[in-house]
């Protein structure tokens, strides 16, 4: 006879979790009722049975956050976590806690916590945030009990904590990569698996039920079916869905995902799904509009040569965010990325545009549905771009599959009247490859007059003084204005195992370069990031925010500063880089600086001779 589950066991797990928290002394932890008359009044008619006083398992008030209230509801049976319509208040944890939230949110920001299960290592956890006076409920965090520090940081979007969580995300990407390697999932399929699981988890029925599916074969088939169901709801019709599903169908047939694993070291699909929900979904829900798939793609292909022949070099997220600051992006801008990759530039644009909406939901919807456009040629990248935008609530049909040089695609994009262009084009690895400047010209051709285009390309393009690249530089200046060039850190793409030295170019579309126009050149070689052997290149000392502000201040004010920036009139035959014109502040040089230059010179020779 099966042991009867006891809800008190679930309550003990939650109680002990908070009692051990280092901030426990700074909170008021109450059970079933509150001594706060304000809370008591709000719960007066909140009974789960329809009449009477509401009695949540726990009510948590935090001393320094008077307007935030945490309410907790527990269930012993993990299958009683959440009902289909969230309207069975007495029987399901999520349903009950959201009922309490609907009453308490009249005067508080309410963080609802639903917990089910009686085994500490096998519980289901859901967090929801309902802000004061609003009916909308937003699911945040992942599937685990969090320290109060993390809850508060997520609630307040603390930048330092965000960096800490990002480091943890990168560490998990390495762990997941090793797990998928053991399962013999090919490198180019790993990001697709992650994106597919995230899409499926966005479906309420799948999220509620997957933990109860014991058969790997049934779960894998259900997962693929859910992906297709989700894509159908997002304005993706006909052959576009079929083409996308061709990339995801392997999940239902791969032996490692459909069969029972004999070794405990090998993760089952259910365990992988749970881990992805806990580690990736938790981050995405807390820190919105972030190109997580791009970062996992970089990690999964880090030791593979499968994308280097294609010239694919994904832009680090702090640089995609920097692009939006360079153009001072507005809520009414229409953004084009004609070399979309995983969609990092579009995700950053979405984030910064929505941040400026001040909660205007109609404006936010317009941005997601009508103001972000991408073009992606590579068939293995296209589903990642589409799924990335799906996960951030975009309209999906705005990512076009095909060549950005296709006349029909150009015509389609021009009808959208883009006002901002971003791109990181494929980098040439063979003489027959398309020149990077051709992609820049293509982007500029699609933009409205006086729009800004920002591109990150190899420094060798900027230095060109002969041949095809010189011809393209002449063409650029005959049609457009070169506003600025920023020399980027030499190791910017270290995490992608790519040694190319790059620069950022800023153009104003459809205004030929004036004869007396001075271009701003920035020597922006230190972004505060540095490399750690096993963890990669990251802003470990939280310097980037201040450095970025300095760079932007120099650029926007067209300011010359010794060692950092210079303004100069240039032609196509000139070198487009700060190093060619900048004065050196010799008073600041040290022996270490000389050693660094020598090291960089040797590294440059190794990279470009290999």
Coordinates of C-alpha atoms in Angstrom, one line a residue:
X1 CA 0.0 0.0 0.0
X2 CA 1.4 3.4 -1.0
X3 CA 2.4 5.7 1.8
X4 CA -0.1 8.5 2.3
X5 CA 1.4 11.9 1.4
X6 CA 1.3 14.5 4.2
X7 CA 1.2 18.3 3.4
X8 CA 3.0 19.0 6.7
X9 CA 6.1 17.5 5.2
X10 CA 5.9 20.0 2.3
X11 CA 5.4 22.8 4.8
X12 CA 8.5 21.7 6.8
X13 CA 10.6 21.8 3.7
X14 CA 9.6 25.4 3.0
X15 CA 9.8 26.5 6.7
X16 CA 13.3 25.1 7.1
X17 CA 14.4 26.7 3.9
X18 CA 13.5 30.1 5.1
X19 CA 14.6 29.6 8.7
X20 CA 18.1 28.7 7.4
X21 CA 18.2 31.9 5.2
X22 CA 20.8 34.5 6.3
X23 CA 18.1 37.2 6.0
X24 CA 15.6 35.3 8.2
X25 CA 16.2 37.8 11.1
X26 CA 15.1 40.6 8.8
X27 CA 11.7 39.2 7.9
X28 CA 8.3 38.6 9.5
X29 CA 7.5 34.9 9.0
X30 CA 3.8 34.1 9.7
X31 CA 1.7 31.0 9.3
X32 CA -2.0 30.8 8.3
X33 CA -2.7 34.3 9.5
X34 CA -1.1 37.7 10.1
X35 CA -0.9 40.2 12.9
X36 CA -0.8 42.9 10.3
X37 CA -4.4 44.3 10.2
X38 CA -3.8 45.5 6.6
X39 CA -3.1 41.9 5.5
X40 CA -5.9 40.5 7.6
X41 CA -8.4 42.8 6.0
X42 CA -7.3 41.9 2.5
X43 CA -7.7 38.1 3.2
X44 CA -11.1 38.6 4.8
X45 CA -12.9 37.1 1.9
X46 CA -10.1 35.1 0.2
X47 CA -11.1 31.6 1.3
X48 CA -10.3 28.9 -1.2
X49 CA -13.7 27.4 -0.6
X50 CA -15.5 30.6 -1.7
X51 CA -16.4 32.2 1.6
X52 CA -14.5 33.2 4.7
X53 CA -11.0 34.2 5.6
X54 CA -8.1 33.1 3.4
X55 CA -5.4 31.1 5.2
X56 CA -2.1 30.8 3.2
X57 CA 0.5 28.4 4.5
X58 CA 3.0 31.2 5.0
X59 CA 3.1 35.0 4.7
X60 CA 6.5 36.7 4.6
X61 CA 7.1 40.4 5.0
X62 CA 10.6 41.8 4.5
X63 CA 11.7 44.7 6.7
X64 CA 13.3 46.8 4.0
X65 CA 10.6 46.1 1.4
X66 CA 7.4 47.3 3.0
X67 CA 5.4 47.1 -0.3
X68 CA 6.5 43.5 -1.1
X69 CA 4.6 40.5 0.4
X70 CA 5.5 36.8 -0.2
X71 CA 2.7 34.3 0.1
X72 CA 3.2 30.6 0.1
X73 CA 0.8 27.7 -0.7
X74 CA 1.9 24.0 -0.4
X75 CA 0.5 20.6 -1.6
X76 CA 1.9 17.2 -0.8
X77 CA 1.2 15.6 -4.1
X78 CA 3.4 16.9 -7.0
X79 CA 0.5 16.2 -9.4
X80 CA -1.5 18.7 -7.5
X81 CA 0.8 21.5 -8.4
X82 CA -1.3 23.4 -11.0
X83 CA -4.6 22.7 -12.7
X84 CA -5.3 23.3 -16.4
X85 CA -7.3 26.5 -15.8
X86 CA -5.9 27.5 -12.4
X87 CA -9.4 27.6 -11.0
X88 CA -9.3 24.7 -8.5
X89 CA -8.2 26.8 -5.6
X90 CA -8.6 24.3 -2.8
X91 CA -6.9 21.4 -4.5
X92 CA -3.9 22.9 -6.4
X93 CA -0.9 24.9 -5.1
X94 CA -0.6 27.4 -7.9
X95 CA -4.4 27.9 -8.1
X96 CA -4.6 28.6 -4.4
X97 CA -1.7 30.9 -4.1
X98 CA -2.8 33.0 -7.1
X99 CA -6.2 33.4 -5.5
X100 CA -4.6 34.9 -2.4
X101 CA -2.4 37.1 -4.6
X102 CA -5.5 38.5 -6.4
X103 CA -6.7 39.8 -3.0
X104 CA -3.3 40.9 -1.5
X105 CA -2.2 42.7 -4.7
X106 CA -4.8 45.4 -4.1
X107 CA -2.3 47.0 -1.8
X108 CA 1.0 45.0 -2.2
X109 CA 3.4 43.8 -4.8
X110 CA 2.8 40.1 -4.3
X111 CA 5.4 37.3 -4.9
X112 CA 3.4 34.1 -4.9
X113 CA 5.3 30.8 -4.2
X114 CA 3.6 27.4 -4.9
X115 CA 5.4 24.3 -3.7
X116 CA 4.4 20.7 -4.1
X117 CA 6.0 17.4 -3.2
X118 CA 7.3 15.8 0.1
X119 CA 10.9 15.0 -0.9
X120 CA 13.3 17.9 -0.7
X121 CA 15.1 16.8 -3.9
X122 CA 11.9 16.2 -5.8
X123 CA 9.6 19.1 -5.3
X124 CA 8.0 21.4 -7.8
X125 CA 8.3 25.1 -7.3
X126 CA 6.6 28.1 -9.1
X127 CA 7.0 31.8 -8.5
X128 CA 4.6 34.5 -9.7
X129 CA 4.7 38.3 -9.4
X130 CA 1.6 40.4 -9.3
X131 CA 2.2 44.1 -9.0
X132 CA 0.0 46.4 -6.9
X133 CA -3.3 47.2 -8.5
X134 CA -2.7 45.1 -11.6
X135 CA -4.6 41.9 -12.7
X136 CA -1.7 40.5 -14.8
X137 CA 0.4 37.8 -13.2
X138 CA 3.9 37.1 -14.4
X139 CA 5.8 33.8 -13.8
X140 CA 9.4 34.5 -12.7
X141 CA 12.4 32.5 -11.5
X142 CA 12.9 28.8 -12.0
X143 CA 11.9 25.5 -10.4
X144 CA 13.7 25.7 -7.0
X145 CA 13.5 27.4 -3.7
X146 CA 15.6 30.5 -3.8
X147 CA 17.5 32.5 -1.1
X148 CA 15.8 35.7 -0.1
X149 CA 18.8 37.6 -1.6
X150 CA 18.0 36.2 -5.0
X151 CA 14.3 36.9 -4.7
X152 CA 15.0 40.5 -3.8
X153 CA 17.6 40.9 -6.6
X154 CA 15.2 39.5 -9.1
X155 CA 12.4 41.8 -7.9
X156 CA 14.7 44.8 -8.0
X157 CA 16.7 43.7 -11.1
X158 CA 20.0 44.4 -9.3
X159 CA 22.9 44.6 -11.8
X160 CA 25.6 43.1 -9.6
X161 CA 23.3 40.1 -8.7
X162 CA 22.4 39.8 -12.4
X163 CA 26.2 39.5 -13.2
X164 CA 26.5 36.8 -10.5
X165 CA 23.6 34.9 -12.0
X166 CA 25.0 35.2 -15.5
X167 CA 28.2 33.7 -14.3
X168 CA 26.2 30.8 -12.9
X169 CA 24.4 30.5 -16.3
X170 CA 27.7 30.3 -18.1
X171 CA 28.9 27.6 -15.7
X172 CA 25.7 25.6 -16.3
X173 CA 26.2 25.9 -20.1
X174 CA 29.5 24.1 -19.6
X175 CA 27.9 21.4 -17.5
X176 CA 25.0 20.9 -19.9
X177 CA 27.5 20.8 -22.8
X178 CA 29.3 17.9 -21.1
X179 CA 26.0 16.1 -20.4
X180 CA 24.9 16.3 -24.0
X181 CA 28.3 15.2 -25.2
X182 CA 28.0 12.1 -23.0
X183 CA 24.5 11.5 -24.5
X184 CA 26.1 11.8 -28.0
X185 CA 24.0 14.7 -29.0
X186 CA 25.9 16.5 -31.8
X187 CA 27.2 20.0 -31.2
X188 CA 24.9 21.6 -33.9
X189 CA 21.8 19.9 -32.3
X190 CA 22.4 21.0 -28.7
X191 CA 21.2 24.6 -29.0
X192 CA 18.1 23.2 -30.9
X193 CA 17.4 20.8 -28.1
X194 CA 17.6 23.7 -25.5
X195 CA 15.5 26.0 -27.6
X196 CA 12.9 23.2 -28.2
X197 CA 12.6 22.5 -24.5
X198 CA 12.3 26.2 -23.6
X199 CA 9.5 26.6 -26.2
X200 CA 7.7 23.5 -24.8
X201 CA 8.0 24.7 -21.3
X202 CA 6.2 27.9 -22.3
X203 CA 3.1 25.7 -22.9
X204 CA 1.1 25.6 -19.6
X205 CA -0.1 22.0 -20.2
X206 CA 3.4 20.7 -20.9
X207 CA 4.9 22.6 -18.0
X208 CA 2.3 21.2 -15.7
X209 CA 2.5 17.5 -16.9
X210 CA 6.0 16.7 -18.1
X211 CA 7.3 15.6 -14.7
X212 CA 4.6 12.9 -14.5
X213 CA 5.5 11.3 -17.9
X214 CA 7.7 8.4 -17.0
X215 CA 8.3 7.1 -20.5
X216 CA 11.2 8.8 -22.3
X217 CA 9.7 7.9 -25.7
X218 CA 6.3 9.4 -24.8
X219 CA 7.9 12.5 -23.3
X220 CA 10.2 13.1 -26.4
X221 CA 7.2 12.7 -28.7
X222 CA 5.1 15.0 -26.5
X223 CA 7.8 17.6 -26.4
X224 CA 8.1 17.7 -30.2
X225 CA 4.3 17.9 -30.6
X226 CA 4.2 20.7 -28.1
X227 CA 6.9 22.7 -30.0
X228 CA 4.8 22.4 -33.2
X229 CA 1.6 23.4 -31.3
X230 CA 3.4 26.5 -29.8
X231 CA 4.7 27.6 -33.2
X232 CA 1.2 27.3 -34.7
X233 CA -0.1 29.9 -32.2
X234 CA 2.6 32.4 -33.1
X235 CA 1.6 33.4 -36.6
X236 CA 3.9 30.8 -38.2
X237 CA 1.9 29.1 -41.0
X238 CA 2.5 26.6 -43.8
X239 CA 5.9 25.5 -44.9
X240 CA 7.6 27.8 -42.4
X241 CA 6.5 25.6 -39.5
X242 CA 7.3 22.5 -41.5
X243 CA 10.9 23.8 -42.2
X244 CA 11.3 24.7 -38.5
X245 CA 10.1 21.3 -37.3
X246 CA 12.6 19.5 -39.5
X247 CA 15.2 20.9 -37.1
X248 CA 13.4 19.7 -34.0
X249 CA 12.1 16.2 -35.1
X250 CA 15.4 14.6 -34.0
X251 CA 14.3 14.9 -30.4
X252 CA 11.6 12.3 -30.9
X253 CA 14.0 9.8 -32.6
X254 CA 17.4 10.2 -30.9
X255 CA 18.2 7.0 -28.9
X256 CA 19.7 8.9 -26.0
X257 CA 16.5 10.9 -25.6
X258 CA 13.9 8.2 -26.2
X259 CA 15.4 5.2 -24.3
X260 CA 16.0 4.5 -20.6
X261 CA 19.5 5.3 -19.6
X262 CA 21.5 2.4 -18.0
X263 CA 24.0 4.7 -16.3
X264 CA 23.1 7.1 -13.6
X265 CA 25.7 9.5 -15.0
X266 CA 23.5 10.0 -18.1
X267 CA 20.6 12.4 -17.8
X268 CA 17.1 11.4 -19.0
X269 CA 15.1 13.8 -21.1
X270 CA 12.9 14.5 -18.1
X271 CA 15.9 15.4 -16.0
X272 CA 17.3 17.6 -18.7
X273 CA 14.0 19.4 -19.1
X274 CA 13.9 19.9 -15.3
X275 CA 17.5 21.3 -15.3
X276 CA 16.8 23.6 -18.2
X277 CA 13.7 24.9 -16.5
X278 CA 15.6 25.5 -13.3
X279 CA 18.8 27.0 -14.7
X280 CA 17.9 28.7 -18.0
X281 CA 14.2 29.5 -17.6
X282 CA 14.8 30.8 -14.1
X283 CA 17.3 33.3 -15.6
X284 CA 15.2 34.2 -18.6
X285 CA 12.1 34.9 -16.4
X286 CA 14.1 37.0 -14.0
X287 CA 16.3 38.9 -16.4
X288 CA 14.1 39.4 -19.5
X289 CA 15.2 40.1 -23.1
X290 CA 18.6 38.3 -23.0
X291 CA 20.1 36.2 -25.8
X292 CA 20.5 33.0 -23.8
X293 CA 20.4 30.8 -26.8
X294 CA 23.3 32.7 -28.4
X295 CA 25.5 32.1 -25.4
X296 CA 24.7 28.4 -25.3
X297 CA 25.4 28.2 -29.0
X298 CA 28.8 29.7 -28.4
X299 CA 29.5 27.2 -25.6
X300 CA 28.3 24.2 -27.5
X301 CA 30.4 25.0 -30.6
X302 CA 33.4 26.2 -28.7
X303 CA 35.5 23.1 -29.4
X304 CA 33.9 22.3 -32.7
X305 CA 34.9 23.5 -36.2
X306 CA 31.4 23.2 -37.6
X307 CA 30.6 26.9 -37.9
X308 CA 34.0 28.5 -38.5
X309 CA 34.0 27.8 -42.2
X310 CA 30.7 29.7 -42.3
X311 CA 32.4 32.8 -40.7
X312 CA 29.8 32.8 -37.9
X313 CA 31.0 34.8 -34.9
X314 CA 28.2 35.6 -32.5
X315 CA 28.4 39.1 -30.8
X316 CA 28.9 39.1 -27.0
X317 CA 25.7 40.4 -25.2
X318 CA 27.3 43.5 -23.7
X319 CA 28.2 44.6 -27.2
X320 CA 24.7 44.0 -28.7
X321 CA 23.4 46.1 -25.8
X322 CA 26.1 48.7 -26.5
X323 CA 24.8 49.0 -30.1
X324 CA 21.4 50.1 -28.9
X325 CA 23.1 52.9 -26.8
X326 CA 25.2 54.0 -29.8
X327 CA 22.0 54.8 -31.7
X328 CA 20.1 56.0 -28.6
X329 CA 17.3 53.7 -29.6
X330 CA 13.7 55.1 -29.4
X331 CA 10.4 53.4 -28.8
X332 CA 9.2 54.2 -32.3
X333 CA 12.4 52.9 -34.1
X334 CA 12.1 50.0 -36.6
X335 CA 15.2 47.8 -36.3
X336 CA 16.8 45.6 -39.0
X337 CA 19.5 42.9 -38.6
X338 CA 20.2 41.5 -42.0
X339 CA 22.6 38.9 -40.6
X340 CA 20.5 37.8 -37.6
X341 CA 22.3 34.7 -36.3
X342 CA 20.6 33.8 -33.1
X343 CA 18.9 37.2 -32.8
X344 CA 21.1 38.8 -30.2
X345 CA 20.8 42.4 -31.7
X346 CA 17.0 42.1 -32.0
X347 CA 16.7 40.8 -28.4
X348 CA 18.8 43.7 -27.1
X349 CA 16.8 46.2 -29.2
X350 CA 13.6 44.8 -27.8
X351 CA 14.8 45.1 -24.2
X352 CA 16.0 48.7 -24.5
X353 CA 13.0 49.9 -26.5
X354 CA 10.5 48.2 -24.0
X355 CA 12.5 49.7 -21.0
X356 CA 11.6 53.1 -22.5
X357 CA 7.9 52.3 -22.8
X358 CA 7.2 53.0 -19.1
X359 CA 4.7 50.2 -18.9
X360 CA 2.7 51.1 -22.0
X361 CA 1.5 47.6 -23.0
X362 CA 0.2 48.7 -26.4
X363 CA 3.5 50.2 -27.3
X364 CA 5.3 47.1 -26.1
X365 CA 3.2 44.9 -28.3
X366 CA 3.8 47.2 -31.3
X367 CA 7.6 46.8 -30.7
X368 CA 7.4 43.0 -30.5
X369 CA 5.0 42.6 -33.5
X370 CA 5.9 45.3 -36.0
X371 CA 9.3 46.9 -35.2
X372 CA 11.9 44.1 -35.2
X373 CA 13.0 42.5 -38.4
X374 CA 15.7 39.9 -39.2
X375 CA 17.1 38.0 -42.1
X376 CA 19.0 34.7 -41.7
X377 CA 20.5 32.7 -44.5
X378 CA 22.0 29.7 -42.6
X379 CA 19.3 27.0 -42.1
X380 CA 20.8 25.8 -38.8
X381 CA 20.7 29.4 -37.4
X382 CA 17.2 30.3 -38.6
X383 CA 15.3 28.1 -36.1
X384 CA 17.4 29.5 -33.2
X385 CA 16.6 33.1 -34.2
X386 CA 12.9 32.3 -34.5
X387 CA 12.8 30.4 -31.2
X388 CA 14.8 33.1 -29.5
X389 CA 12.2 35.7 -30.6
X390 CA 9.4 33.3 -29.6
X391 CA 10.7 33.1 -26.1
X392 CA 10.8 36.9 -25.8
X393 CA 7.3 37.3 -27.1
X394 CA 8.0 38.6 -30.6
X395 CA 5.7 38.0 -33.6
X396 CA 8.1 35.4 -35.2
X397 CA 7.0 36.1 -38.8
X398 CA 9.4 39.0 -38.8
X399 CA 12.5 36.7 -39.1
X400 CA 12.9 36.0 -42.8
X401 CA 14.7 32.9 -44.1
X402 CA 17.0 33.5 -47.0
X403 CA 19.7 35.8 -48.4
X404 CA 19.7 39.4 -47.5
X405 CA 20.8 40.1 -51.1
X406 CA 17.5 38.5 -52.5
X407 CA 15.6 41.3 -54.3
X408 CA 12.2 40.1 -53.0
X409 CA 13.5 40.1 -49.4
X410 CA 15.0 43.6 -49.9
X411 CA 11.6 44.9 -51.2
X412 CA 9.8 43.3 -48.3
X413 CA 12.1 44.9 -45.7
X414 CA 11.9 48.3 -47.4
X415 CA 8.2 48.4 -46.9
X416 CA 8.8 48.2 -43.2
X417 CA 10.8 51.5 -43.3
X418 CA 13.6 50.5 -40.9
X419 CA 15.2 53.4 -39.0
X420 CA 18.0 51.5 -37.3
X421 CA 20.4 48.8 -38.8
X422 CA 22.5 46.4 -36.8
X423 CA 24.8 43.7 -38.1
X424 CA 27.7 41.4 -37.5
X425 CA 28.2 39.9 -40.9
X426 CA 29.9 36.5 -41.7
X427 CA 33.6 37.1 -41.7
X428 CA 35.6 36.1 -44.8
X429 CA 37.5 32.8 -44.5
X430 CA 38.0 32.3 -48.2
X431 CA 38.7 34.6 -51.2
X432 CA 35.4 33.6 -52.8
X433 CA 33.4 34.7 -49.7
X434 CA 31.2 37.8 -49.8
X435 CA 33.0 40.9 -48.5
X436 CA 31.9 42.2 -45.1
X437 CA 31.3 45.6 -46.6
X438 CA 28.8 44.2 -49.0
X439 CA 26.6 43.2 -46.0
X440 CA 27.0 46.7 -44.6
X441 CA 25.9 48.3 -47.9
X442 CA 23.0 45.9 -48.1
X443 CA 21.8 47.0 -44.6
X444 CA 22.2 50.7 -45.4
X445 CA 20.2 50.2 -48.7
X446 CA 17.2 49.0 -46.7
X447 CA 17.2 51.9 -44.2
X448 CA 15.3 55.2 -44.3
X449 CA 17.3 58.4 -45.0
X450 CA 19.3 59.6 -42.0
X451 CA 18.9 56.3 -40.2
X452 CA 21.9 54.9 -38.3
X453 CA 23.6 51.6 -39.2
X454 CA 26.0 50.0 -36.7
X455 CA 28.2 47.1 -37.8
X456 CA 31.0 45.2 -36.1
X457 CA 33.5 43.9 -38.7
X458 CA 37.2 42.8 -38.9
X459 CA 39.7 45.6 -38.5
X460 CA 41.3 44.5 -41.8
X461 CA 38.3 46.1 -43.6
X462 CA 39.0 49.4 -42.0
X463 CA 42.7 49.3 -42.8
X464 CA 42.2 48.4 -46.5
X465 CA 43.9 50.8 -49.0
X466 CA 43.7 48.8 -52.2
X467 CA 41.6 46.2 -54.1
X468 CA 38.0 45.3 -53.7
X469 CA 37.8 46.6 -50.1
X470 CA 39.0 50.0 -51.2
X471 CA 36.4 50.1 -53.9
X472 CA 33.7 49.3 -51.4
X473 CA 35.0 51.9 -49.0
X474 CA 34.6 54.5 -51.8
X475 CA 31.1 53.2 -52.5
X476 CA 30.2 53.6 -48.9
X477 CA 31.4 57.2 -48.6
X478 CA 29.7 58.1 -51.9
X479 CA 26.3 57.2 -50.6
X480 CA 26.6 57.3 -46.8
X481 CA 28.3 59.2 -44.0
X482 CA 30.9 57.5 -41.8
X483 CA 30.1 58.9 -38.3
X484 CA 32.4 56.9 -36.1
X485 CA 34.8 53.9 -35.8
X486 CA 35.6 52.2 -32.5
X487 CA 38.6 49.9 -32.2
X488 CA 37.4 46.9 -30.1
X489 CA 39.3 44.8 -27.6
X490 CA 41.5 42.2 -29.3
X491 CA 40.0 39.3 -27.3
X492 CA 36.4 40.4 -27.7
X493 CA 35.5 37.0 -29.3
X494 CA 37.6 34.9 -27.0
X495 CA 34.6 32.8 -25.9
X496 CA 33.9 31.9 -29.5
X497 CA 37.5 30.7 -29.9
X498 CA 38.0 33.2 -32.7
X499 CA 41.0 35.5 -32.8
X500 CA 39.8 38.2 -35.2
X501 CA 40.4 41.8 -34.2
X502 CA 37.4 43.9 -34.9
X503 CA 36.0 47.5 -35.0
X504 CA 32.5 49.0 -34.8
X505 CA 31.5 51.3 -37.6
X506 CA 28.6 53.8 -37.4
X507 CA 27.1 55.1 -40.7
X508 CA 24.3 57.6 -41.4
X509 CA 22.3 56.2 -44.3
X510 CA 21.7 57.9 -47.6
X511 CA 23.8 61.0 -46.8
X512 CA 27.1 61.1 -48.8
X513 CA 30.1 61.9 -46.8
X514 CA 30.5 65.7 -46.6
X515 CA 33.9 67.0 -47.6
X516 CA 34.7 68.7 -44.3
X517 CA 33.1 66.0 -42.1
X518 CA 35.2 64.8 -39.2
X519 CA 34.8 61.2 -38.2
X520 CA 35.0 60.2 -34.6
X521 CA 37.6 57.5 -33.9
X522 CA 37.5 55.7 -30.5
X523 CA 40.3 53.6 -29.1
X524 CA 38.1 51.4 -27.0
X525 CA 40.4 48.5 -26.3
X526 CA 39.6 47.8 -22.6
X527 CA 35.9 46.9 -21.8
X528 CA 36.8 45.6 -18.3
X529 CA 36.4 42.0 -19.3
X530 CA 39.1 39.4 -18.9
X531 CA 39.5 35.7 -19.4
X532 CA 39.7 32.9 -16.9
X533 CA 40.9 29.6 -18.2
X534 CA 37.8 27.5 -17.4
X535 CA 35.1 30.2 -17.2
X536 CA 35.8 32.3 -20.3
X537 CA 35.9 36.1 -20.9
X538 CA 33.6 38.0 -18.5
X539 CA 33.2 41.2 -16.6
X540 CA 34.3 39.7 -13.3
X541 CA 35.0 43.0 -11.6
X542 CA 31.8 44.8 -12.8
X543 CA 33.7 47.5 -14.6
X544 CA 31.7 47.5 -17.9
X545 CA 28.9 49.9 -16.9
X546 CA 31.3 52.7 -16.1
X547 CA 33.5 52.0 -19.1
X548 CA 30.5 52.0 -21.4
X549 CA 29.4 55.4 -20.0
X550 CA 32.8 56.8 -20.7
X551 CA 32.9 55.6 -24.3
X552 CA 29.4 56.9 -25.0
X553 CA 30.2 60.3 -23.5
X554 CA 33.2 60.7 -25.7
X555 CA 31.3 59.6 -28.8
X556 CA 28.1 61.7 -28.3
X557 CA 30.2 64.8 -27.5
X558 CA 32.6 64.2 -30.3
X559 CA 35.3 64.7 -27.7
X560 CA 39.0 64.2 -28.3
X561 CA 40.8 62.6 -25.3
X562 CA 44.5 61.6 -25.3
X563 CA 44.7 57.8 -25.3
X564 CA 41.0 57.3 -26.1
X565 CA 39.7 59.3 -29.0
X566 CA 40.4 61.5 -32.0
X567 CA 38.3 63.2 -34.7
X568 CA 39.7 63.3 -38.2
X569 CA 38.6 64.0 -41.8
X570 CA 39.2 60.8 -43.8
X571 CA 38.8 59.5 -47.3
X572 CA 38.3 55.9 -48.6
X573 CA 42.1 55.6 -49.0
X574 CA 42.8 56.4 -45.4
X575 CA 42.9 53.9 -42.5
X576 CA 39.7 54.0 -40.6
X577 CA 41.0 53.4 -37.1
X578 CA 42.0 55.4 -34.0
X579 CA 45.4 53.9 -33.9
X580 CA 46.4 55.7 -37.1
X581 CA 45.7 59.2 -35.7
X582 CA 45.7 59.1 -32.0
X583 CA 48.2 60.8 -29.8
X584 CA 49.9 58.7 -27.1
X585 CA 50.0 59.8 -23.5
X586 CA 53.5 58.6 -22.7
X587 CA 53.3 59.7 -19.1
X588 CA 51.0 56.8 -18.3
X589 CA 53.1 54.1 -19.9
X590 CA 54.7 51.3 -17.8
X591 CA 56.9 48.3 -18.3
X592 CA 53.7 46.2 -18.3
X593 CA 52.3 48.2 -21.2
X594 CA 55.4 47.4 -23.3
X595 CA 55.2 43.7 -22.4
X596 CA 51.5 43.6 -23.3
X597 CA 52.2 45.2 -26.8
X598 CA 54.9 42.6 -27.4
X599 CA 52.5 39.8 -26.4
X600 CA 49.7 41.2 -28.6
X601 CA 52.1 41.4 -31.5
X602 CA 53.3 37.8 -31.1
X603 CA 49.6 36.7 -30.8
X604 CA 48.6 38.6 -33.9
X605 CA 51.3 36.9 -35.9
X606 CA 50.3 33.5 -34.7
X607 CA 46.6 34.2 -35.5
X608 CA 47.1 35.5 -39.0
X609 CA 49.9 33.2 -40.1
X610 CA 47.9 30.1 -39.1

